[in-house]
């Protein structure tokens, strides 16, 4: 059989007859898809942002090594050599307190009034880059033992990054479990809606079978119905998430300006994910119901 | 066209619905299947359109062994068999035209085919003027004729009717039977299950009598009891 617009028209009409007849169940199915996908989407957005943050931190991992005040040029040179000889150290860059003060002023000038400080509160320091983030804690510990280093204030981004990575693990674990549970619930409810439609149209299905319709042909309107639930649920979830995410980003960037946040790029992926998941839920739900029903219809 | 070889059908426990039934219906033939309720008439017809498979024995329709046919082939077999039920089974939300067109739509027929065949089928059963009526506004006889139009719209080789006059008064039953006779006259094999004695007696066709799942008698040009002469006389008055 060649599928023509004429067949499509038939399928679509049958699909909408089903949806209309099944009013309340259709609403229930779309709502569950909506809730399930909102959760999936929220998890996606959280992950995108945490990845962004972790990635940025990973790039920035360097050990801040402040030096004691009034260090002689020789001591400074000796300290530098000893740090360079530590395993895993890639580069050591000297940052004078004046240079850093200027950079800080440029970075924060808009947010903080640095004029409050009468004099430069910073000290000279080394920025030490290490080959891999995992080596940072050990290297930092060794650096603290070097003469001339202000060991109280040696610092690196490690703890924060570990927290971000831990947070991402929690999001994946909790979110993943919730998504799986809600996914099952969604499948169940979409499947059940299709089952009710199938039962409501049992006579028609039987008639189609006796008229010589193939199972595939009979299934099309029901599968389309399932996909319709999925797509409408996904569209609603997309709208809800987009609106709330934009509001959240606006609020966060006002109150936490340092937090790296994904903007429009994150949302494009969100729509793709939601539509894909919605269609998948709709398809799976209806196919599971139909397989069971059509198998029962076989003569024994 | 239709061949049964020693066919037995059992549904779960209990006595068989059909037992050791052997018969043959030739192409172009018109046959009645009669017998009391529970005799196995519907089961016999369902074997023909492969809605039931024989428990034992062999059913061949259009040259194909039903037991060996794969599920994928069944829809294609059924496109050659038109089925008419007792309760017209028209879809209530579709007009007569749409109900008849439905039979073509669900097998993926083209729009041109539908526009050509639906009016033809409706004119064969004499329902052209009711094309846009909904089933509930039709009389019982008109509903059955719409059902026959749906059964013949795809030019089947066989038409199977299960008590098509079950709920109709005698005059209307006769009309419906005339439509089936007309379909048969154009070469379609017709098998009708009924316990409408009057109709069978008047039609003078082959009669297969079932009793408790067995063929009790199978006679050409017969009437319900097989007493041709007396019923013929009895019916004379009703005919005109
Ligand atoms: N699907 C079924 N399941 C169990 N028993 C059935 C089924 N269909 C028919 N029967 C039994 O088979 C016998 C024949 O039924 P049927 O063919 O419908 O007879 P008829 O059409 O002559 O009234 C009856 O005893 C009926 O109860
Ligand atoms: Mg019956």
GROMACS .gro file of C-alpha atoms in nm, chain A:
model
  300
    1UNK     CA    1   0.000   0.000   0.000
    2UNK     CA    2   0.125   0.342  -0.091
    3UNK     CA    3   0.057   0.598   0.177
    4UNK     CA    4  -0.097   0.908   0.027
    5UNK     CA    5  -0.233   1.232   0.180
    6UNK     CA    6  -0.573   1.069   0.145
    7UNK     CA    7  -0.471   0.792   0.388
    8UNK     CA    8  -0.312   1.041   0.624
    9UNK     CA    9  -0.639   1.231   0.635
   10UNK     CA   10  -0.819   0.910   0.733
   11UNK     CA   11  -0.565   0.831   1.007
   12UNK     CA   12  -0.574   1.181   1.151
   13UNK     CA   13  -0.952   1.191   1.157
   14UNK     CA   14  -0.967   0.856   1.337
   15UNK     CA   15  -0.701   0.973   1.582
   16UNK     CA   16  -0.891   1.286   1.676
   17UNK     CA   17  -1.216   1.094   1.713
   18UNK     CA   18  -1.031   0.879   1.970
   19UNK     CA   19  -0.888   1.177   2.155
   20UNK     CA   20  -1.223   1.354   2.170
   21UNK     CA   21  -1.404   1.049   2.298
   22UNK     CA   22  -1.141   0.993   2.562
   23UNK     CA   23  -1.144   1.349   2.694
   24UNK     CA   24  -1.059   1.300   3.062
   25UNK     CA   25  -0.814   1.019   3.006
   26UNK     CA   26  -0.638   1.223   2.740
   27UNK     CA   27  -0.601   1.509   2.987
   28UNK     CA   28  -0.465   1.266   3.247
   29UNK     CA   29  -0.220   1.118   3.000
   30UNK     CA   30  -0.097   1.457   2.884
   31UNK     CA   31  -0.061   1.572   3.248
   32UNK     CA   32   0.152   1.274   3.347
   33UNK     CA   33   0.370   1.319   3.043
   34UNK     CA   34   0.396   1.687   3.140
   35UNK     CA   35   0.505   1.610   3.498
   36UNK     CA   36   0.747   1.338   3.394
   37UNK     CA   37   0.905   1.554   3.127
   38UNK     CA   38   0.925   1.861   3.354
   39UNK     CA   39   1.135   1.655   3.590
   40UNK     CA   40   1.347   1.516   3.310
   41UNK     CA   41   1.395   1.866   3.169
   42UNK     CA   42   1.480   2.016   3.509
   43UNK     CA   43   1.740   1.747   3.558
   44UNK     CA   44   1.878   1.817   3.216
   45UNK     CA   45   1.908   2.190   3.287
   46UNK     CA   46   2.074   2.125   3.623
   47UNK     CA   47   2.322   1.889   3.460
   48UNK     CA   48   2.401   2.130   3.179
   49UNK     CA   49   2.477   2.403   3.429
   50UNK     CA   50   2.677   2.184   3.664
   51UNK     CA   51   2.880   2.054   3.371
   52UNK     CA   52   2.945   2.407   3.261
   53UNK     CA   53   3.055   2.501   3.610
   54UNK     CA   54   3.272   2.195   3.660
   55UNK     CA   55   3.430   2.243   3.319
   56UNK     CA   56   3.511   2.602   3.395
   57UNK     CA   57   3.657   2.512   3.731
   58UNK     CA   58   3.865   2.230   3.583
   59UNK     CA   59   4.021   2.477   3.344
   60UNK     CA   60   4.090   2.718   3.623
   61UNK     CA   61   4.250   2.472   3.859
   62UNK     CA   62   4.572   2.632   3.966
   63UNK     CA   63   4.725   2.659   4.302
   64UNK     CA   64   4.745   3.004   4.450
   65UNK     CA   65   5.074   3.026   4.638
   66UNK     CA   66   5.105   3.355   4.831
   67UNK     CA   67   5.449   3.444   4.951
   68UNK     CA   68   5.551   3.582   5.284
   69UNK     CA   69   5.594   3.957   5.290
   70UNK     CA   70   5.940   4.100   5.240
   71UNK     CA   71   6.092   3.796   5.074
   72UNK     CA   72   6.435   3.854   4.918
   73UNK     CA   73   6.484   3.804   4.545
   74UNK     CA   74   6.707   3.502   4.617
   75UNK     CA   75   6.454   3.335   4.844
   76UNK     CA   76   6.191   3.400   4.580
   77UNK     CA   77   6.403   3.242   4.311
   78UNK     CA   78   6.480   2.941   4.533
   79UNK     CA   79   6.114   2.888   4.615
   80UNK     CA   80   6.027   2.909   4.247
   81UNK     CA   81   6.284   2.645   4.153
   82UNK     CA   82   6.171   2.407   4.424
   83UNK     CA   83   5.810   2.436   4.310
   84UNK     CA   84   5.906   2.381   3.947
   85UNK     CA   85   6.083   2.060   4.044
   86UNK     CA   86   5.775   1.910   4.209
   87UNK     CA   87   5.619   1.624   4.009
   88UNK     CA   88   5.328   1.718   3.786
   89UNK     CA   89   5.387   2.091   3.796
   90UNK     CA   90   5.344   2.241   3.451
   91UNK     CA   91   5.413   2.604   3.502
   92UNK     CA   92   5.484   2.854   3.773
   93UNK     CA   93   5.394   3.212   3.712
   94UNK     CA   94   5.488   3.497   3.936
   95UNK     CA   95   5.213   3.750   4.003
   96UNK     CA   96   5.316   4.066   4.176
   97UNK     CA   97   5.078   4.217   4.426
   98UNK     CA   98   5.049   4.534   4.216
   99UNK     CA   99   4.962   4.342   3.903
  100UNK     CA  100   4.701   4.138   4.084
  101UNK     CA  101   4.551   4.442   4.247
  102UNK     CA  102   4.497   4.596   3.905
  103UNK     CA  103   4.344   4.280   3.763
  104UNK     CA  104   4.112   4.252   4.058
  105UNK     CA  105   4.006   4.608   4.017
  106UNK     CA  106   3.926   4.545   3.653
  107UNK     CA  107   3.731   4.226   3.725
  108UNK     CA  108   3.531   4.351   4.016
  109UNK     CA  109   3.534   4.722   3.951
  110UNK     CA  110   3.170   4.727   3.868
  111UNK     CA  111   3.051   4.524   4.163
  112UNK     CA  112   3.273   4.632   4.447
  113UNK     CA  113   3.399   4.964   4.551
  114UNK     CA  114   3.770   4.898   4.593
  115UNK     CA  115   3.830   5.252   4.695
  116UNK     CA  116   3.731   5.133   5.042
  117UNK     CA  117   4.076   4.978   5.076
  118UNK     CA  118   4.335   5.234   5.163
  119UNK     CA  119   4.629   5.021   5.053
  120UNK     CA  120   4.688   4.702   4.855
  121UNK     CA  121   4.595   4.414   5.088
  122UNK     CA  122   4.739   4.144   4.859
  123UNK     CA  123   5.074   3.975   4.859
  124UNK     CA  124   5.307   3.856   4.585
  125UNK     CA  125   5.224   3.507   4.471
  126UNK     CA  126   5.285   3.222   4.231
  127UNK     CA  127   5.014   3.072   4.015
  128UNK     CA  128   5.106   2.708   3.986
  129UNK     CA  129   4.949   2.497   3.713
  130UNK     CA  130   4.939   2.124   3.755
  131UNK     CA  131   4.898   1.870   3.475
  132UNK     CA  132   4.577   1.712   3.609
  133UNK     CA  133   4.322   1.829   3.865
  134UNK     CA  134   4.362   1.507   4.069
  135UNK     CA  135   4.725   1.597   4.151
  136UNK     CA  136   4.633   1.936   4.292
  137UNK     CA  137   4.579   1.846   4.661
  138UNK     CA  138   4.907   1.651   4.691
  139UNK     CA  139   5.107   1.917   4.513
  140UNK     CA  140   4.955   2.189   4.729
  141UNK     CA  141   5.055   1.998   5.041
  142UNK     CA  142   5.415   1.979   4.920
  143UNK     CA  143   5.420   2.348   4.830
  144UNK     CA  144   5.313   2.442   5.182
  145UNK     CA  145   5.641   2.298   5.314
  146UNK     CA  146   5.856   2.524   5.097
  147UNK     CA  147   6.038   2.808   5.269
  148UNK     CA  148   5.899   3.151   5.197
  149UNK     CA  149   5.548   3.032   5.117
  150UNK     CA  150   5.264   3.177   5.323
  151UNK     CA  151   5.131   2.827   5.391
  152UNK     CA  152   4.821   2.947   5.574
  153UNK     CA  153   4.680   3.092   5.256
  154UNK     CA  154   4.780   2.839   4.991
  155UNK     CA  155   4.457   2.773   4.806
  156UNK     CA  156   4.320   2.588   4.510
  157UNK     CA  157   3.979   2.538   4.346
  158UNK     CA  158   3.970   2.167   4.432
  159UNK     CA  159   3.718   2.160   4.716
  160UNK     CA  160   3.470   2.370   4.522
  161UNK     CA  161   3.507   2.157   4.214
  162UNK     CA  162   3.466   1.842   4.417
  163UNK     CA  163   3.146   1.987   4.554
  164UNK     CA  164   3.021   2.068   4.206
  165UNK     CA  165   3.103   1.718   4.087
  166UNK     CA  166   2.940   1.568   4.395
  167UNK     CA  167   2.634   1.783   4.335
  168UNK     CA  168   2.621   1.660   3.977
  169UNK     CA  169   2.637   1.300   4.100
  170UNK     CA  170   2.350   1.367   4.340
  171UNK     CA  171   2.146   1.529   4.062
  172UNK     CA  172   2.207   1.230   3.840
  173UNK     CA  173   2.129   0.978   4.111
  174UNK     CA  174   1.820   1.137   4.260
  175UNK     CA  175   1.702   1.285   3.931
  176UNK     CA  176   1.774   0.963   3.745
  177UNK     CA  177   1.576   0.756   3.994
  178UNK     CA  178   1.288   1.003   3.982
  179UNK     CA  179   1.295   1.012   3.603
  180UNK     CA  180   1.287   0.632   3.584
  181UNK     CA  181   0.996   0.610   3.828
  182UNK     CA  182   0.803   0.887   3.659
  183UNK     CA  183   0.891   0.739   3.323
  184UNK     CA  184   0.733   0.411   3.426
  185UNK     CA  185   0.428   0.592   3.561
  186UNK     CA  186   0.401   0.786   3.236
  187UNK     CA  187   0.427   0.471   3.028
  188UNK     CA  188   0.163   0.308   3.244
  189UNK     CA  189  -0.080   0.597   3.216
  190UNK     CA  190  -0.027   0.662   2.847
  191UNK     CA  191  -0.054   0.287   2.790
  192UNK     CA  192  -0.370   0.276   2.995
  193UNK     CA  193  -0.526   0.563   2.804
  194UNK     CA  194  -0.455   0.385   2.479
  195UNK     CA  195  -0.593   0.064   2.627
  196UNK     CA  196  -0.916   0.245   2.717
  197UNK     CA  197  -0.937   0.387   2.364
  198UNK     CA  198  -0.875   0.043   2.225
  199UNK     CA  199  -1.147  -0.103   2.448
  200UNK     CA  200  -1.387   0.176   2.360
  201UNK     CA  201  -1.326   0.102   1.993
  202UNK     CA  202  -1.309  -0.274   2.025
  203UNK     CA  203  -1.602  -0.326   1.792
  204UNK     CA  204  -1.450  -0.100   1.532
  205UNK     CA  205  -1.115  -0.275   1.556
  206UNK     CA  206  -1.286  -0.611   1.518
  207UNK     CA  207  -1.477  -0.478   1.221
  208UNK     CA  208  -1.157  -0.350   1.062
  209UNK     CA  209  -0.998  -0.690   1.110
  210UNK     CA  210  -1.292  -0.864   0.945
  211UNK     CA  211  -1.284  -0.612   0.661
  212UNK     CA  212  -0.925  -0.714   0.593
  213UNK     CA  213  -0.732  -0.426   0.749
  214UNK     CA  214  -0.377  -0.519   0.846
  215UNK     CA  215  -0.273  -0.489   1.210
  216UNK     CA  216  -0.031  -0.215   1.115
  217UNK     CA  217  -0.311  -0.015   0.955
  218UNK     CA  218  -0.539  -0.066   1.257
  219UNK     CA  219  -0.264   0.048   1.493
  220UNK     CA  220  -0.179   0.374   1.321
  221UNK     CA  221  -0.455   0.592   1.475
  222UNK     CA  222  -0.383   0.455   1.824
  223UNK     CA  223  -0.011   0.505   1.791
  224UNK     CA  224  -0.075   0.857   1.665
  225UNK     CA  225  -0.293   0.916   1.969
  226UNK     CA  226  -0.011   0.806   2.199
  227UNK     CA  227   0.237   1.024   2.013
  228UNK     CA  228  -0.008   1.314   2.033
  229UNK     CA  229  -0.019   1.282   2.413
  230UNK     CA  230   0.361   1.270   2.419
  231UNK     CA  231   0.408   1.572   2.195
  232UNK     CA  232   0.150   1.789   2.369
  233UNK     CA  233   0.296   1.693   2.709
  234UNK     CA  234   0.644   1.774   2.581
  235UNK     CA  235   0.537   2.111   2.440
  236UNK     CA  236   0.371   2.206   2.769
  237UNK     CA  237   0.671   2.088   2.970
  238UNK     CA  238   0.899   2.286   2.738
  239UNK     CA  239   0.694   2.602   2.788
  240UNK     CA  240   0.679   2.559   3.166
  241UNK     CA  241   1.052   2.488   3.195
  242UNK     CA  242   1.159   2.765   2.959
  243UNK     CA  243   0.958   3.025   3.146
  244UNK     CA  244   1.071   2.913   3.491
  245UNK     CA  245   1.432   2.866   3.385
  246UNK     CA  246   1.453   3.211   3.235
  247UNK     CA  247   1.310   3.360   3.553
  248UNK     CA  248   1.559   3.159   3.759
  249UNK     CA  249   1.854   3.269   3.546
  250UNK     CA  250   1.749   3.631   3.573
  251UNK     CA  251   1.722   3.602   3.950
  252UNK     CA  252   2.048   3.408   3.994
  253UNK     CA  253   2.258   3.632   3.772
  254UNK     CA  254   2.138   3.929   3.975
  255UNK     CA  255   2.215   3.773   4.312
  256UNK     CA  256   2.507   3.542   4.228
  257UNK     CA  257   2.695   3.710   3.944
  258UNK     CA  258   2.989   3.465   3.951
  259UNK     CA  259   2.777   3.159   3.884
  260UNK     CA  260   2.824   3.045   3.527
  261UNK     CA  261   2.479   2.978   3.375
  262UNK     CA  262   2.374   2.823   3.047
  263UNK     CA  263   2.140   3.045   2.852
  264UNK     CA  264   1.973   2.988   2.518
  265UNK     CA  265   2.202   2.699   2.417
  266UNK     CA  266   2.078   2.497   2.713
  267UNK     CA  267   1.719   2.552   2.607
  268UNK     CA  268   1.760   2.431   2.250
  269UNK     CA  269   1.887   2.098   2.379
  270UNK     CA  270   1.601   2.095   2.627
  271UNK     CA  271   1.337   2.111   2.353
  272UNK     CA  272   1.505   1.836   2.156
  273UNK     CA  273   1.523   1.616   2.464
  274UNK     CA  274   1.162   1.681   2.566
  275UNK     CA  275   1.016   1.619   2.222
  276UNK     CA  276   1.226   1.307   2.178
  277UNK     CA  277   1.126   1.172   2.519
  278UNK     CA  278   0.761   1.268   2.465
  279UNK     CA  279   0.739   1.089   2.133
  280UNK     CA  280   0.922   0.789   2.278
  281UNK     CA  281   0.682   0.768   2.575
  282UNK     CA  282   0.379   0.801   2.349
  283UNK     CA  283   0.504   0.539   2.106
  284UNK     CA  284   0.608   0.293   2.373
  285UNK     CA  285   0.286   0.333   2.572
  286UNK     CA  286   0.060   0.275   2.275
  287UNK     CA  287   0.263  -0.005   2.120
  288UNK     CA  288   0.270  -0.199   2.448
  289UNK     CA  289  -0.110  -0.171   2.482
  290UNK     CA  290  -0.177  -0.257   2.119
  291UNK     CA  291   0.051  -0.558   2.110
  292UNK     CA  292  -0.134  -0.708   2.400
  293UNK     CA  293  -0.474  -0.635   2.246
  294UNK     CA  294  -0.401  -0.754   1.894
  295UNK     CA  295  -0.242  -1.074   2.023
  296UNK     CA  296  -0.570  -1.152   2.200
  297UNK     CA  297  -0.757  -1.109   1.873
  298UNK     CA  298  -0.576  -1.393   1.698
  299UNK     CA  299  -0.796  -1.700   1.644
  300UNK     CA  300  -0.686  -2.006   1.839
   0.00000   0.00000   0.00000
